[in-house]
XYZ file of C-alpha atoms in Angstrom:
408
model
C 0.088 -0.080 -0.166
C 1.174 3.125 -1.274
C -0.010 7.287 0.276
C -0.233 9.854 -2.312
C 1.591 11.926 0.091
C 3.240 9.354 1.964
C 4.732 11.085 4.982
C 4.097 9.617 8.431
C 4.117 11.028 12.077
C 5.392 8.549 14.731
C 4.338 10.736 18.178
C 6.521 9.912 20.902
C 4.397 10.924 24.193
C 7.311 11.521 26.930
C 8.537 8.902 24.821
C 26.853 23.678 5.391
C 24.043 27.084 5.467
C 20.532 28.212 6.410
C 17.871 26.817 3.615
C 14.768 28.828 3.857
C 12.683 25.506 1.631
C 10.652 23.121 3.852
C 9.980 19.942 3.219
C 6.337 18.462 2.211
C 3.291 18.370 4.552
C 1.263 15.660 5.116
C 1.283 12.662 8.162
C -0.336 9.863 9.830
C 0.398 8.813 12.716
C 0.765 6.008 15.950
C 2.148 6.782 19.298
C 5.289 6.029 20.972
C 6.265 5.830 24.363
C 9.850 6.352 26.513
C 11.069 4.159 28.619
C 13.190 5.620 31.614
C 15.007 2.112 32.392
C 17.091 4.019 35.164
C 17.945 7.148 36.084
C 21.460 9.246 35.771
C 20.295 10.694 39.109
C 19.987 9.819 42.769
C 16.677 10.538 44.844
C 19.002 12.683 46.682
C 19.220 14.912 43.098
C 23.038 13.702 43.198
C 24.473 12.249 39.765
C 24.650 8.763 39.870
C 28.290 7.860 38.626
C 27.606 4.153 38.365
C 24.943 4.917 35.874
C 26.543 7.474 33.981
C 30.029 4.764 33.501
C 27.050 2.494 31.883
C 25.725 5.581 29.562
C 28.961 5.976 28.431
C 29.823 2.462 27.871
C 27.242 2.138 26.449
C 27.285 4.870 23.645
C 31.564 3.945 23.349
C 30.598 0.330 22.828
C 27.543 1.197 19.865
C 30.009 3.695 17.843
C 32.709 1.309 18.413
C 30.528 -1.752 16.651
C 29.931 0.397 14.274
C 33.551 1.003 13.378
C 33.678 -2.576 13.362
C 30.914 -2.866 10.943
C 32.362 -0.221 8.225
C 35.674 -1.756 8.159
C 34.013 -4.773 7.725
C 31.636 -3.793 4.822
C 33.883 -1.129 2.935
C 37.536 -2.767 3.595
C 39.092 0.782 5.012
C 39.033 2.034 8.868
C 36.618 4.586 10.307
C 38.431 7.451 10.234
C 37.491 8.598 14.053
C 38.613 5.495 15.286
C 41.120 4.799 17.457
C 44.284 3.216 16.699
C 43.858 0.218 19.605
C 40.437 1.429 21.323
C 39.451 -2.395 21.074
C 40.096 -5.581 18.868
C 37.128 -6.637 17.475
C 36.120 -9.895 19.201
C 38.805 -9.364 21.731
C 38.556 -9.831 25.477
C 39.275 -5.493 25.495
C 36.475 -3.140 26.875
C 33.192 -4.117 28.005
C 30.092 -3.831 25.500
C 27.348 -3.322 26.996
C 23.331 -3.512 25.433
C 21.485 -1.259 24.606
C 19.398 -1.487 28.168
C 22.449 0.456 29.579
C 21.147 3.574 28.181
C 19.092 5.531 31.120
C 16.444 6.412 28.545
C 15.510 4.828 24.596
C 12.438 5.752 22.655
C 10.181 3.237 21.090
C 6.835 2.357 19.180
C 5.176 0.033 16.703
C 5.453 -1.168 12.962
C 3.725 -4.322 11.991
C 6.222 -7.383 9.874
C 5.475 -10.250 7.832
C 2.148 -12.789 6.923
C -0.489 -11.635 8.293
C 0.834 -8.219 9.968
C 1.985 -9.114 13.479
C 3.058 -6.079 15.426
C 6.255 -5.241 17.119
C 7.548 -2.432 19.471
C 11.040 -1.280 18.182
C 13.660 0.796 19.177
C 14.315 3.669 17.503
C 18.146 4.728 16.638
C 20.409 6.439 14.281
C 23.296 4.999 15.664
C 22.681 1.748 14.048
C 21.454 0.322 10.982
C 19.363 -3.125 11.481
C 16.291 -4.491 12.226
C 16.234 -7.222 14.857
C 13.508 -9.140 16.176
C 13.397 -12.684 18.074
C 12.844 -15.694 16.065
C 10.484 -18.837 16.435
C 13.280 -20.515 17.292
C 14.730 -17.851 20.031
C 15.614 -19.797 23.918
C 14.228 -18.695 27.267
C 15.531 -15.058 26.810
C 13.261 -13.646 24.499
C 10.404 -14.960 26.526
C 7.308 -12.649 26.601
C 8.906 -10.796 23.806
C 6.083 -10.900 20.535
C 8.120 -13.260 18.312
C 8.753 -13.088 14.825
C 6.965 -15.645 12.798
C 5.410 -15.222 9.175
C 4.391 -16.989 6.207
C 6.469 -14.368 3.546
C 9.701 -14.819 5.265
C 12.482 -15.835 3.069
C 15.644 -17.497 4.873
C 18.743 -15.892 3.673
C 21.124 -18.616 4.999
C 22.826 -16.521 6.267
C 23.359 -16.114 10.610
C 24.707 -12.730 11.883
C 25.516 -11.975 15.371
C 26.285 -9.197 17.737
C 28.708 -10.041 20.553
C 28.644 -8.136 24.109
C 31.177 -8.013 27.097
C 33.710 -8.662 24.694
C 32.663 -11.658 23.798
C 30.605 -13.286 26.785
C 27.439 -12.353 25.341
C 25.594 -11.836 22.397
C 22.813 -11.911 19.883
C 22.512 -14.019 17.332
C 19.883 -16.076 14.529
C 19.692 -16.216 11.334
C 18.696 -13.432 8.273
C 15.355 -13.634 6.374
C 13.434 -10.868 3.851
C 9.518 -10.026 5.058
C 7.573 -7.050 4.819
C 8.221 -4.269 6.981
C 5.023 -1.876 7.486
C 5.189 1.958 8.971
C 1.657 2.874 9.112
C 0.842 1.783 5.359
C 4.506 2.733 3.962
C 5.689 -1.098 3.530
C 9.582 -1.916 2.536
C 8.993 -5.238 0.632
C 11.895 -8.111 1.002
C 13.322 -5.753 4.389
C 16.595 -7.897 5.457
C 15.687 -8.466 9.101
C 17.249 -10.526 11.863
C 15.502 -13.295 13.727
C 17.252 -14.008 16.261
C 17.660 -17.340 18.421
C 18.829 -16.170 21.255
C 18.576 -12.547 22.955
C 21.564 -11.123 25.711
C 20.626 -10.408 28.963
C 19.959 -6.953 28.787
C 17.608 -7.994 25.410
C 15.605 -9.827 28.267
C 11.556 -8.756 29.108
C 13.315 -7.570 32.774
C 15.706 -5.023 31.302
C 14.656 -4.503 27.570
C 10.203 -3.652 27.295
C 9.932 -3.774 23.329
C 10.340 -6.594 21.632
C 13.238 -5.441 18.888
C 15.701 -2.590 17.341
C 15.064 -0.575 14.581
C 18.229 1.090 13.166
C 17.868 4.434 11.135
C 21.634 4.494 10.041
C 23.660 4.346 6.865
C 24.188 0.321 5.497
C 27.840 0.885 6.051
C 26.813 -0.257 9.361
C 25.165 -2.767 8.407
C 25.787 -5.849 10.884
C 23.811 -7.290 7.609
C 25.476 -5.600 5.125
C 22.175 -4.752 3.961
C 19.714 -1.528 2.979
C 17.808 -0.375 6.544
C 14.006 -0.248 6.771
C 14.297 3.508 5.876
C 16.341 3.377 3.204
C 14.352 0.485 1.658
C 11.174 2.891 2.698
C 13.206 5.608 -0.445
C 14.651 3.305 -2.760
C 10.611 1.076 -3.603
C 9.043 4.729 -3.258
C 7.017 4.595 -0.614
C 7.987 8.580 1.105
C 7.026 11.617 -0.932
C 10.910 12.345 0.579
C 13.334 10.815 1.196
C 13.588 12.696 4.486
C 12.898 11.844 8.793
C 12.608 14.245 11.491
C 12.666 13.545 15.109
C 11.343 15.845 18.221
C 12.171 14.635 21.312
C 10.474 18.305 23.234
C 7.886 16.982 25.550
C 5.003 15.923 26.106
C 4.426 16.093 22.252
C 7.970 14.266 20.879
C 7.602 12.151 17.539
C 8.974 10.830 14.833
C 8.264 12.089 11.230
C 8.748 9.543 8.151
C 8.917 11.396 4.650
C 9.192 15.030 5.484
C 9.506 17.297 8.159
C 6.314 18.392 10.427
C 5.540 22.479 10.313
C 4.223 22.599 13.198
C 6.794 21.227 15.053
C 9.546 24.118 13.915
C 9.696 27.659 13.398
C 12.258 29.515 10.752
C 14.970 28.003 8.563
C 16.913 24.670 9.102
C 20.552 24.811 8.699
C 21.393 22.200 6.404
C 24.810 20.177 7.180
C 26.031 17.528 5.148
C 27.131 14.239 6.176
C 30.614 13.965 5.992
C 30.472 10.121 4.795
C 27.121 7.700 5.068
C 27.776 4.892 8.192
C 26.397 6.978 11.085
C 24.605 10.761 10.776
C 28.035 11.842 10.660
C 28.204 15.613 10.671
C 30.541 18.142 11.451
C 29.539 21.409 14.418
C 30.853 24.794 13.148
C 31.670 25.615 16.713
C 30.779 25.603 20.617
C 30.285 28.577 22.889
C 30.474 28.686 26.125
C 28.884 31.928 27.949
C 28.700 33.340 24.382
C 32.430 32.975 23.423
C 33.186 30.470 20.631
C 35.733 27.849 22.439
C 36.022 25.240 20.078
C 35.516 24.784 16.421
C 35.320 21.929 13.352
C 33.883 19.442 15.234
C 32.892 16.224 13.886
C 29.991 14.552 15.663
C 27.991 11.558 15.297
C 24.180 12.265 15.790
C 22.187 9.148 17.866
C 19.200 9.019 19.081
C 19.835 5.698 21.057
C 22.315 7.629 23.056
C 21.328 10.410 26.449
C 24.002 12.598 26.655
C 27.285 14.424 24.755
C 30.669 12.748 24.725
C 33.941 14.232 23.271
C 37.312 13.395 22.986
C 39.115 14.552 26.479
C 41.259 16.859 25.036
C 38.275 19.123 23.716
C 35.910 18.754 26.506
C 38.501 19.613 29.488
C 39.277 23.064 27.081
C 35.286 23.386 26.989
C 34.834 23.522 30.887
C 38.630 25.490 31.568
C 36.734 28.433 30.151
C 33.645 28.246 32.430
C 35.371 27.076 35.594
C 34.796 22.909 35.240
C 37.016 21.135 36.891
C 37.164 17.065 36.056
C 35.477 14.414 38.407
C 35.339 10.732 37.575
C 34.543 8.275 34.812
C 34.567 11.126 32.090
C 32.173 13.824 34.016
C 33.071 17.431 35.129
C 31.489 19.731 37.177
C 31.301 23.447 37.464
C 29.486 25.710 40.672
C 25.921 25.216 40.919
C 25.702 29.405 41.010
C 26.642 29.868 37.454
C 25.356 26.814 35.355
C 27.301 28.121 32.185
C 24.688 28.877 28.575
C 26.881 26.137 26.490
C 25.642 26.358 22.648
C 26.551 24.219 19.468
C 26.548 25.715 15.858
C 25.034 23.578 13.111
C 25.537 25.859 10.096
C 24.719 29.307 10.471
C 22.537 28.298 13.620
C 23.560 28.482 17.052
C 21.458 25.923 19.384
C 21.508 26.614 23.022
C 21.933 23.917 25.694
C 19.262 25.099 28.721
C 20.397 25.375 31.654
C 18.109 23.301 33.103
C 19.209 20.381 31.142
C 23.086 21.064 30.477
C 23.085 20.651 34.404
C 22.428 16.997 35.003
C 22.508 17.409 38.843
C 24.854 17.895 41.945
C 28.297 15.775 42.622
C 27.755 13.366 45.978
C 31.080 14.717 47.292
C 30.088 18.014 47.055
C 26.581 19.688 46.216
C 27.926 23.039 45.936
C 29.461 21.203 42.953
C 26.754 20.645 39.725
C 27.787 18.149 36.968
C 27.176 18.914 33.132
C 25.779 16.902 30.380
C 29.088 17.128 28.280
C 30.967 14.507 29.573
C 34.516 13.094 28.140
C 35.529 9.285 26.293
C 38.739 8.547 24.268
C 38.251 5.194 22.535
C 36.704 7.408 19.365
C 37.751 11.040 18.044
C 34.207 12.516 16.945
C 32.013 13.424 19.600
C 28.297 11.815 20.429
C 25.727 14.331 20.476
C 22.873 12.392 22.398
C 19.147 13.647 23.203
C 20.525 15.954 25.525
C 20.790 18.248 22.885
C 17.664 17.892 21.435
C 14.935 19.139 24.085
C 14.754 22.688 21.828
C 16.037 21.587 18.682
C 13.975 19.937 15.666
C 15.908 17.983 12.852
C 15.612 16.659 9.566
C 17.567 13.149 8.136
C 18.069 13.563 4.703
C 18.828 10.407 3.290
C 18.608 11.695 0.020
C 20.808 14.441 0.154
C 22.987 13.274 2.769
C 22.907 16.108 4.976
C 20.771 16.971 8.859
C 18.969 19.993 9.326
C 18.696 21.351 13.206
C 15.542 23.987 13.087
C 15.003 25.756 16.486
C 11.807 23.873 18.053
C 8.168 25.661 18.471
């Protein structure tokens, strides 16, 4: 089934130059939800360092897995990888599941014949569709099992390793029809898991599976991701999806942008290379002063905070009286929360002080902890959903660019 104006809104209830043109309008909506798996903040308002540590490990390990897939699929190492950060398949840095993230956004898709509804996480930091398969062991208990009369086996296994290879999701690849509110990706490759790692089991992970929205170069299967298939098969009027994380009407919008969600023009920034949605931040400002310029960053809706390499993050906090704490965290005086802005193209987007301040230090309640932290496994920064509370973001597959606009 194909809509005449095939633009889909996916609503989340809590779940380089400025260009004046707007994408086509229209839309249909389905509800999505935000799941709070854990909190970065303790009951007394202090930051939970252990939760932040897991958050950093989760974000970093996903990026490193993406680098591994990029090298496997293209034959070249990713330019942002750091030599020696982690050997593929070794017992180096522990890899963590998506469920180590404090929050994740999820909603429904339908797959197969007869169509069956599955709840999945939508993640711009990965590229594959994973569901629990019919032959899955007890690790998939409680999830909706993938079964379909139109599934076609590709005869190829897949495996995603966690915990330095101590845990994994594994199964086999199939093709089938995947639908989001009437927009159908035919013969879409998906992974039917025979085993879910601990972090994807129902006690840790409420959704049934994961739908990546990155580029094919990140794919474990090295096959077209769902959104790319929709575009290739002419299911969308525009090769664009857009995201809002502003409560209470956050949404995923497929096939264009929602003009009710932003004001003014988009600032469009070209994708550096088609793997992650990887772009350049023109500059980062602290209290109105340009501190850093020409920053390579991954736009990742599957992570919460912002992280960068320690050299640049240390420079940033040095301007605002920040001091390193632990696990990459920095503190600053609670009575002087800084004004931090990220500039994409010609437009600077501030991070509201109440968002940038994630909580007090457990060691000193007069010091607060910032939402930007340091981690040196990659040279790229990673921009998580904390940035998008007042920013509307469009991902343009057709023109290989990301657009940023001020949220209404």
